[in-house]
XYZ file of C-alpha atoms in Angstrom:
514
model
C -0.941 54.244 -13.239
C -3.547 57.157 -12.925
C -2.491 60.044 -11.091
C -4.706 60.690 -7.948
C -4.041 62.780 -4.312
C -2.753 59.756 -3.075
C -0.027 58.927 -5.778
C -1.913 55.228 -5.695
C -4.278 53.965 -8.415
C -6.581 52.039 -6.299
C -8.123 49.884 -9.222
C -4.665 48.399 -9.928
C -4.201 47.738 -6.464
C -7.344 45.493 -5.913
C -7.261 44.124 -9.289
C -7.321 40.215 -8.666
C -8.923 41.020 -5.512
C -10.993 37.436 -5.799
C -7.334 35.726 -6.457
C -6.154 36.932 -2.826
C -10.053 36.399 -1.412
C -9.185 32.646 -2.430
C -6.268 32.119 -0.308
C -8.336 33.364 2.493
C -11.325 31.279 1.743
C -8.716 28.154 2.347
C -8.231 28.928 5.716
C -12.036 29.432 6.919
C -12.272 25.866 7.697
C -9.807 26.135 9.993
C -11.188 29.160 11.875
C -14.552 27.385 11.863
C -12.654 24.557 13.865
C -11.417 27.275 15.805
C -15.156 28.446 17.099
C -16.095 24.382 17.871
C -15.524 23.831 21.608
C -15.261 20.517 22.715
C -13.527 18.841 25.909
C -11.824 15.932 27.001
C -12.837 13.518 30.378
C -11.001 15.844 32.330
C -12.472 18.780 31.215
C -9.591 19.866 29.485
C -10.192 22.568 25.871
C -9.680 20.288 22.683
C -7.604 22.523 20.517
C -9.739 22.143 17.393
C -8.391 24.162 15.222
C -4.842 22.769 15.369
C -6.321 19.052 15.302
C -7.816 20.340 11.541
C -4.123 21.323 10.567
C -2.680 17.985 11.984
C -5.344 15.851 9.816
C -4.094 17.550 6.771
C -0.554 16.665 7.380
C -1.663 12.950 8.192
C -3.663 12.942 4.888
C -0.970 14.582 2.917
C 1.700 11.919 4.376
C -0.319 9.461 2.723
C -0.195 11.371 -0.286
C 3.415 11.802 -0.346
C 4.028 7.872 0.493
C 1.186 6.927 -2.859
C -1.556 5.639 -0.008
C -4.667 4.789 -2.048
C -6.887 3.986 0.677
C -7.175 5.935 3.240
C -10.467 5.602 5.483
C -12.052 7.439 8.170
C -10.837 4.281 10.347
C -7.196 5.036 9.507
C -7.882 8.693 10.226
C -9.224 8.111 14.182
C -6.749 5.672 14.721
C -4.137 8.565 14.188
C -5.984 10.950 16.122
C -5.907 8.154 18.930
C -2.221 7.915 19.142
C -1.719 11.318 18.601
C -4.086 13.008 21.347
C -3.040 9.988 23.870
C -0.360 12.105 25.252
C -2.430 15.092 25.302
C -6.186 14.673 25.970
C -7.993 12.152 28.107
C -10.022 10.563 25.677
C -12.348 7.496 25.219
C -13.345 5.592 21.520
C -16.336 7.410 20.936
C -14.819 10.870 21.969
C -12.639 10.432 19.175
C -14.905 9.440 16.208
C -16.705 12.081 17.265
C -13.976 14.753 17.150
C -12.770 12.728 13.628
C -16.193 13.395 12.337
C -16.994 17.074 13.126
C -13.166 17.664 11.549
C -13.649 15.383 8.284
C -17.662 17.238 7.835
C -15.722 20.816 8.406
C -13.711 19.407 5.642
C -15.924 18.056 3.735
C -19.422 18.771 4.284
C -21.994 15.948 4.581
C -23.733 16.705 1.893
C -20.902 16.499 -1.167
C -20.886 19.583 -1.975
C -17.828 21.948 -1.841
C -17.811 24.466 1.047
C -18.853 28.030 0.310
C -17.853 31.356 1.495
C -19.219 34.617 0.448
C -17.631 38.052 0.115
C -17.946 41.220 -1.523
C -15.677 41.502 -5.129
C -14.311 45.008 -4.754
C -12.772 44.334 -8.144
C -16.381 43.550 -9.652
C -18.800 45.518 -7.533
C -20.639 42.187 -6.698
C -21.509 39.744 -3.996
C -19.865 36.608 -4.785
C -19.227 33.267 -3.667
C -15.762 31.228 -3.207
C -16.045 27.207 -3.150
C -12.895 25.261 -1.505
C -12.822 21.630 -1.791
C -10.564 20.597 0.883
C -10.985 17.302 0.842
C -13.000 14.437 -1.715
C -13.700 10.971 -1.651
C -11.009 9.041 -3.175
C -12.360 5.289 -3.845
C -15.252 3.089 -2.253
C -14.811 -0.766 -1.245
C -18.549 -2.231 -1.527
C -17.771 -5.679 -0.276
C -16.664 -4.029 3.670
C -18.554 -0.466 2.420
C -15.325 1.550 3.585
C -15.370 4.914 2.221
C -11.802 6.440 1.498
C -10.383 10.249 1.194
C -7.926 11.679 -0.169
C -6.664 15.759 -0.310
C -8.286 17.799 -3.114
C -6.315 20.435 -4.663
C -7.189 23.363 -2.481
C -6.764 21.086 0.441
C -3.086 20.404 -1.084
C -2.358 24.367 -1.291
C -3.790 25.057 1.958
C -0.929 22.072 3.023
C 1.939 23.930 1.195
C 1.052 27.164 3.258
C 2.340 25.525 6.143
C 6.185 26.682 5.867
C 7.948 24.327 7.582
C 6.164 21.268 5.519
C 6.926 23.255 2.529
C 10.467 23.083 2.431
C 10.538 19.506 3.751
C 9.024 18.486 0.811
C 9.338 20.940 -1.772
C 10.107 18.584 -4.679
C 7.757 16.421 -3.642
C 5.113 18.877 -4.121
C 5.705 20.508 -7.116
C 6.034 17.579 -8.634
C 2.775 16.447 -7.307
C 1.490 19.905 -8.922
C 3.032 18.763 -12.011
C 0.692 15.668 -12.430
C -1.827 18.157 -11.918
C -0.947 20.386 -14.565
C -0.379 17.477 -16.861
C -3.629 16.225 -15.969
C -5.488 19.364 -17.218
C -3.325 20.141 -20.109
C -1.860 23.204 -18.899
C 1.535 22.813 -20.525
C 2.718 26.158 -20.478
C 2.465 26.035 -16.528
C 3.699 22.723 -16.457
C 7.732 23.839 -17.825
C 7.325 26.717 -15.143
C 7.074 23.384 -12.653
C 9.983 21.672 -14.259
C 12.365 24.412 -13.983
C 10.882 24.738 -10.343
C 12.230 21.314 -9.969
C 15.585 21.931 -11.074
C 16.253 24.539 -8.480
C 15.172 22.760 -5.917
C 17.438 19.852 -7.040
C 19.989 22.439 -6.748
C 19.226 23.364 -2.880
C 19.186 19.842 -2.088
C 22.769 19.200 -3.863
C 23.950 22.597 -1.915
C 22.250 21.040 1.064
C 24.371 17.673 0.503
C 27.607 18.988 -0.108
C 27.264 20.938 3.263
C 26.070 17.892 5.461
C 29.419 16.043 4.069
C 31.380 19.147 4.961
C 29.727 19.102 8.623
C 30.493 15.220 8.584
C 33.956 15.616 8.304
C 34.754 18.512 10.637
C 32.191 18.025 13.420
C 32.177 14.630 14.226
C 33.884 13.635 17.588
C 32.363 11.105 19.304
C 29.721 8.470 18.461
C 26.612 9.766 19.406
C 27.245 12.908 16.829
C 28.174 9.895 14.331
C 25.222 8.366 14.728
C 22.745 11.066 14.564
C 24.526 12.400 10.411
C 23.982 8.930 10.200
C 20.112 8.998 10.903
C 20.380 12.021 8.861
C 22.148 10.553 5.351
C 19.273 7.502 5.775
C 16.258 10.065 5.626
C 17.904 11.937 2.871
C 18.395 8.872 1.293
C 14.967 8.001 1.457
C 13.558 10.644 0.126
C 15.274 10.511 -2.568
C 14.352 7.335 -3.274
C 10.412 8.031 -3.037
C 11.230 11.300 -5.136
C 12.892 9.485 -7.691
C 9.765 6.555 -8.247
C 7.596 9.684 -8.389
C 10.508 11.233 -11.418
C 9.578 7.483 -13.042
C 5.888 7.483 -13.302
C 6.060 10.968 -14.332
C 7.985 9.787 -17.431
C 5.686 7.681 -17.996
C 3.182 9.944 -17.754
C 4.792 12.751 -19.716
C 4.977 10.048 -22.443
C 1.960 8.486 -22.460
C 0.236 12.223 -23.140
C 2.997 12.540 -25.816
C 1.639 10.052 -27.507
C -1.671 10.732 -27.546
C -1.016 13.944 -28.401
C 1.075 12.428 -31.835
C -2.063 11.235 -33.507
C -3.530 14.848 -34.009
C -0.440 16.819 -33.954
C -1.117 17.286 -37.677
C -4.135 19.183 -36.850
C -3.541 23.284 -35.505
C -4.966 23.589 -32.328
C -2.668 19.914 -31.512
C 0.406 22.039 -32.924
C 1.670 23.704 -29.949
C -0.051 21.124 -27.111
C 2.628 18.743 -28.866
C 5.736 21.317 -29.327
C 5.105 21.832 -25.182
C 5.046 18.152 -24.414
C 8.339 17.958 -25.918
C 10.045 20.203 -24.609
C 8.642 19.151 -21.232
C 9.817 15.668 -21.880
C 13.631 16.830 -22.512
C 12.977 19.150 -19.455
C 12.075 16.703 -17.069
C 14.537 14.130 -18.249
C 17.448 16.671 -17.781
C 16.205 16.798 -13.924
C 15.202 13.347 -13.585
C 19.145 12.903 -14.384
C 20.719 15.947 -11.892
C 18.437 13.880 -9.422
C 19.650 10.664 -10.230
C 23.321 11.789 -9.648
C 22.044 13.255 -6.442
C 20.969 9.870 -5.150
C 23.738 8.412 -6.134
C 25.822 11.245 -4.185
C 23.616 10.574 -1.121
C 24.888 6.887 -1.328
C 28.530 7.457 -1.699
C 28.483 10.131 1.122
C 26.649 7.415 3.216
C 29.567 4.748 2.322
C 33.197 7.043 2.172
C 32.191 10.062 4.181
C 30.739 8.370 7.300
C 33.992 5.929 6.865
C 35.981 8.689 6.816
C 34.834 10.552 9.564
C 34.849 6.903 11.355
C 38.347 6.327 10.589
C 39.023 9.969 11.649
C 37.459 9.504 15.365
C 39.538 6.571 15.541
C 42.785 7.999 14.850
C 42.098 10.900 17.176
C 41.528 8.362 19.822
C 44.972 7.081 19.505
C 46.517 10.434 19.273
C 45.226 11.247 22.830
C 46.154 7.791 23.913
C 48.691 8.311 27.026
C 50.575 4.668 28.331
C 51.377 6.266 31.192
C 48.298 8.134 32.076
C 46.213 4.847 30.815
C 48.055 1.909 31.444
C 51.285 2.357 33.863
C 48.830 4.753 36.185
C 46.313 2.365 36.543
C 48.520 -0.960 37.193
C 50.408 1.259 39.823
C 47.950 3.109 41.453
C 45.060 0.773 41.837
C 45.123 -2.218 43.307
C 43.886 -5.323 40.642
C 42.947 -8.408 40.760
C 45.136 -10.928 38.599
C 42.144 -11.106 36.234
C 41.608 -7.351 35.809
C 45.303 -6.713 35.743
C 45.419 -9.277 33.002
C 42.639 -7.650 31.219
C 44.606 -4.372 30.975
C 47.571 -5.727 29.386
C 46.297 -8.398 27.049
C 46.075 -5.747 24.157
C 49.939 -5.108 24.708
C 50.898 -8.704 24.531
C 51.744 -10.401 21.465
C 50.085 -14.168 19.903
C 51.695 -17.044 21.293
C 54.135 -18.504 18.686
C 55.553 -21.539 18.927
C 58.651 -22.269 15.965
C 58.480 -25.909 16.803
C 56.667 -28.922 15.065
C 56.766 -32.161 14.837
C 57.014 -34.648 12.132
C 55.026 -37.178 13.789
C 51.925 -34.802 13.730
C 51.133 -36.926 10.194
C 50.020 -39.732 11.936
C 47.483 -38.416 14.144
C 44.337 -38.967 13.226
C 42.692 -37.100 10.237
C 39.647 -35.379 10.430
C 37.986 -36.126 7.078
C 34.891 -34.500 5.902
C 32.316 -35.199 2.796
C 31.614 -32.216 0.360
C 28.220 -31.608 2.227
C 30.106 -31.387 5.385
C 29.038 -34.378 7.354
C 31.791 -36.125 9.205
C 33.297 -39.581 7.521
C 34.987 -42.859 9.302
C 38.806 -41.823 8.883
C 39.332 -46.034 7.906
C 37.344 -45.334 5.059
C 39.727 -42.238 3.823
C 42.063 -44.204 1.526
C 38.799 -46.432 0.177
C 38.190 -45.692 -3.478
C 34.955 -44.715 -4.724
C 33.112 -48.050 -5.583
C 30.612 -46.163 -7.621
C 27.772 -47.269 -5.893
C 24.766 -44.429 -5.591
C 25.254 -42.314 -2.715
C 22.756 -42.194 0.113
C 20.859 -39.639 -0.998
C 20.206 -40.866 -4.384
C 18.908 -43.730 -2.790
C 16.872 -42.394 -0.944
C 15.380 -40.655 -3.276
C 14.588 -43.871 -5.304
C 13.220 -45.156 -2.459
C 10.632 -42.139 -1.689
C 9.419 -41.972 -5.558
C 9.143 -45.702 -5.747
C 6.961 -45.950 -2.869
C 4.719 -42.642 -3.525
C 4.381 -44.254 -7.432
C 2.944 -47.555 -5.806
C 0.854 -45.471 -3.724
C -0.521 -43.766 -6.882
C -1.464 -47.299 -8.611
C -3.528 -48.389 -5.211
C -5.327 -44.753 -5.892
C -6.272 -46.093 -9.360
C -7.323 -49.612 -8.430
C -9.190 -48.138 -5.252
C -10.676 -45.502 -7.325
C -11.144 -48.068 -10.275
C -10.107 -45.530 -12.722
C -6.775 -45.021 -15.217
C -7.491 -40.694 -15.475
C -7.816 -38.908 -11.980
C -6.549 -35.751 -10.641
C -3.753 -35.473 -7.683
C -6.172 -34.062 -5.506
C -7.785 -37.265 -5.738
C -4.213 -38.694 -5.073
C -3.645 -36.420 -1.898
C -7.443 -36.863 -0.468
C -5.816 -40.864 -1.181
C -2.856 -40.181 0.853
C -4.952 -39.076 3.785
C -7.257 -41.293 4.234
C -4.638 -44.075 4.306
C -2.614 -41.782 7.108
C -0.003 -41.294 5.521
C -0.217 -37.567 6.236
C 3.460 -37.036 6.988
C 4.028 -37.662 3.280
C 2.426 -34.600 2.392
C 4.185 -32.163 4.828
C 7.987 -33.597 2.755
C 8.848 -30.870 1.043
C 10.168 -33.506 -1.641
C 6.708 -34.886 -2.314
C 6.388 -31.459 -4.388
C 9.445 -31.677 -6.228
C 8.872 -35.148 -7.389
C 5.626 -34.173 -8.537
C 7.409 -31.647 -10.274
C 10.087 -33.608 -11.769
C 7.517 -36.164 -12.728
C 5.255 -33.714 -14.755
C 8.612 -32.675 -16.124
C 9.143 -35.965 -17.427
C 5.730 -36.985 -18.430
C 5.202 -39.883 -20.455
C 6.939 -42.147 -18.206
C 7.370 -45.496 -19.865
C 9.605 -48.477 -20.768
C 9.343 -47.062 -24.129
C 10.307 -43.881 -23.445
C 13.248 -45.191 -21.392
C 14.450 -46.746 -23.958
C 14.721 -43.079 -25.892
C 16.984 -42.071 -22.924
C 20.507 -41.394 -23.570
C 22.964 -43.664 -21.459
C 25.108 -40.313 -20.288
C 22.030 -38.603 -18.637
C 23.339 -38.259 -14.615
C 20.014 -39.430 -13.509
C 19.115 -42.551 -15.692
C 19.115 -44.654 -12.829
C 16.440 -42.771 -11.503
C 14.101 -42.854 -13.879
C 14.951 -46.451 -14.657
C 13.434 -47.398 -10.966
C 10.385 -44.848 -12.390
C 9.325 -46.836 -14.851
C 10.341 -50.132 -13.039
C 7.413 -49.065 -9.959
C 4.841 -48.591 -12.774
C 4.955 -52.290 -13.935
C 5.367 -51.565 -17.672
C 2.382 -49.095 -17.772
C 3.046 -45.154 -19.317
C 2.087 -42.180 -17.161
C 1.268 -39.297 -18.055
C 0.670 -35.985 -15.864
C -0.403 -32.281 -17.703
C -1.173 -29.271 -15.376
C -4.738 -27.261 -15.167
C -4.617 -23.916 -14.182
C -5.902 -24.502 -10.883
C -3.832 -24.316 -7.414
C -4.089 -27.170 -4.659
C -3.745 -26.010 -1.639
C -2.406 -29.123 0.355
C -1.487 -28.275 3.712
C -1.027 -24.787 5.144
C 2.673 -24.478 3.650
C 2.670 -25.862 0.344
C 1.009 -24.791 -2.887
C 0.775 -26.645 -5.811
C -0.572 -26.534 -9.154
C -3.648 -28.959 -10.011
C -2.355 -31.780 -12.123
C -4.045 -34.733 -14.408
C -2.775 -38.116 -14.225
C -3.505 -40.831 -16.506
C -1.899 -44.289 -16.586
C -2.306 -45.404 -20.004
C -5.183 -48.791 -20.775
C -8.388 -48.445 -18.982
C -8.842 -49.511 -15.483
C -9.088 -53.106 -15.991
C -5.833 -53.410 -17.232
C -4.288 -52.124 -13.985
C -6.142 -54.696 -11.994
């Protein structure tokens, strides 16, 4: 430093000077707000300024929660439900406070916003552009426009202290993908080891909520609100930890790119940085892993614990004759209140007795699917016949496959698709087949077990459980093979079924059939 009267070197002092100039420049958008006047229905001063703070936080809480499309409809609806309490406001009062904050923001014209100053450092009037924020995508078919926060409109957020610290691994690891973006990798293990401190507050800030958890709580209301608490810690950590993943990702995807032309020298130490930033960010993608699952078991033993604790203490302060003998005494009961008092201190009615001729009451007998069976029929044996519901199922997939050889005759063709079939079914009225859940899953099993034919039945093994089945499949189709392949196509039949477009043939042209 250069000795002068003062004992200061002013030239050190305002070196940077345009640095510090740029963390003004992101507030003059705000202080522009601030010089807007605008009132509500009552007459009432619109803060403005403060509105242009609260639409960054909205915009950066759909940052933080990976929002891709965020519109200026989104944005007014928020302002709606946040200035309802506040401000006596109609539709049009709001887009037009939403648009004078979003132009402040972003000016109509694209551009970024400009302030000038004088450079004391340089001697010379310059000018400082802040983009606070930028459009983000555009949807031509409903020509929505949608925003996102810009950079400087991201460090103008992380000014805001209280926000800060919320979120403070959220953000630098949102910096992070910034830094990886541009290539700054230098900057980018000064982020990672960022990171690992603050995974280091929040683990200090765990261990003290489970120490509060276990001495404070007394009654259930302070139970329930560490519980409310161990659920948003919890979910932070889960959004923090699918941001840790796609930054892996990330961190290897520019790895290897950057392994192709790490031969080359100006590729050298890019690619010596990206690796150590890999095994950087792994180490604190694992200290936050353990942290979540920390959060989890506090959330499952602690709160137990502490449970179990207020319990305990309520029995320790228990008093019979305070509680019990005091109030049967002193106040006079009903029989049914006095028996609601002491039915905790009474024990189960036992009775040692029982009698042998219990056996031949009447049994209660139930099938496997629960439904209720004729007691007469208990010591019947099993006759082998097919149960009801494999009947039934014959039944359904015998008729719909008659059903489908009237669609060929009527349509006087062997190759058709099943929408043809269904637009069949309906004319004939025989809509309620179509709402049968099982009309799909014989379709299914029939594509399954396409060709269907007596020849093919004949290639069936005698042990398969349903051969009896498929021998009334082929028995409906009168000898002829049928065969069903799937486009790519969905049918949309009724409003709760889906089903892929299918091809059926019945083997011999149409003339056979008839």
């Amino acid at each position: 430093m250069k000795q002068t009267v003062t004992g200061i070197d002013a030239s050190e002092i305002i070196s940077g000077f345009a640095g510090r100039m740029g963390k003004i420049a992101l507030f003059d958008p705000l202080f522009e707000l601030r010089r807007q006047r605008k009132a509500d229905r009552n007459g009432k001063q619109i803060a403005m300024m403060e509105l242009g703070l609260v639409t960054l936080l909205f915009f950066f809480e759909k940052k933080l929660l990976r929002s891709q499309k965020t519109s200026t409809r989104d944005y007014i609806q928020f302002l709606k439900e946040a200035l309802a309490p506040h401000y006596e406001l109609e539709q049009p009062d709001l887009e037009d406070i939403g648009r004078k904050i979003l132009q402040v923001f972003r000016p109509a014209n694209g551009r970024k916003r400009e302030m000038p100053f004088y450079n004391l450092d340089s001697g010379q009037e310059e000018i400082l552009q802040t983009s606070i924020l930028r459009t983000d995508k555009y949807d031509a078919q409903t020509q929505v426009q949608y925003y996102t926060l810009d950079e400087d409109g991201l460090e103008l957020v992380f000014a805001t202290k209280e926000f800060y610290l919320e979120f403070q691994l959220s953000i630098h690891q949102l910096l992070l993908r910034k830094q990886l973006e541009k290539g700054e990798f230098q900057g980018a293990l000064r982020q990672i080891d960022e990171m690992e401190v603050d995974v280091e507050t929040l683990q200090e800030r765990i261990r003290r909520v489970e120490y509060e958890i276990k001495r404070n709580i007394v009654s259930d209301e302070t139970f329930q609100r560490y519980r409310s608490l161990l659920e948003d810690i919890h979910l932070r950590l889960n959004r923090e930890n699918e941001e840790f993943v796609e930054l892996r990702d990330f961190v290897r995807e520019t790895r290897d790119r950057i392994y192709a032309d790490r031969e080359q020298a100006r590729f050298q130490r890019p690619y010596e940085l990206i690796i150590r930033i890999s095994a950087n960010l792994e180490k604190v993608h694992n200290e936050h892993t353990h942290l979540l699952q920390q959060s989890i078991e506090l959330d499952s033993q602690a709160l137990r614990a502490a449970k179990e604790s207020q319990y305990y203490t309520g029995i320790s302060s228990f008093n019979f004759e305070q509680d019990i003998t005091g109030i049967i005494i002193g106040h006079p009961l009903s029989p049914d209140a006095l028996r609601g008092v002491i039915s905790p201190f009474l024990t189960v009615e036992q009775n040692p007795l029982w009698s042998l001729l219990t056996v031949f009451n009447k049994q209660q007998v139930h099938s496997k699917d629960g439904v209720h069976t004729d007691p007469e029929g208990f010591l019947i044996m099993d006759t082998g016949v097919d149960d009801f519901f494999t009947l039934q199922r014959k039944k359904v997939i015998v008729y719909m496959l008659s059903l489908l050889l009237e669609c060929a005759k009527v349509r006087e063709s062997s190759k058709f698709f099943l929408s043809d079939f269904v637009s069949y079914v309906k004319q004939t009225g025989r809509e309620n087949l179509l709402q049968s859940r099982n009309f799909y899953d014989y379709w299914m099993m029939i594509h399954q077990r396409s060709p269907i034919s007596a020849r093919q039945r004949e290639q069936q093994t005698a042990d398969e459980s349903d051969l009896s089945l498929y021998e009334a499949m082929t028995d409906a189709l009168n000898g002829y093979e049928l065969t069903v392949y799937e486009v790519t196509e969905l049918l949309q039949v009724t409003d709760r079924y889906v089903i892929q477009e299918m091809i059926i043939e019945l083997a011999g042209a149409y003339d056979a059939i008839s």
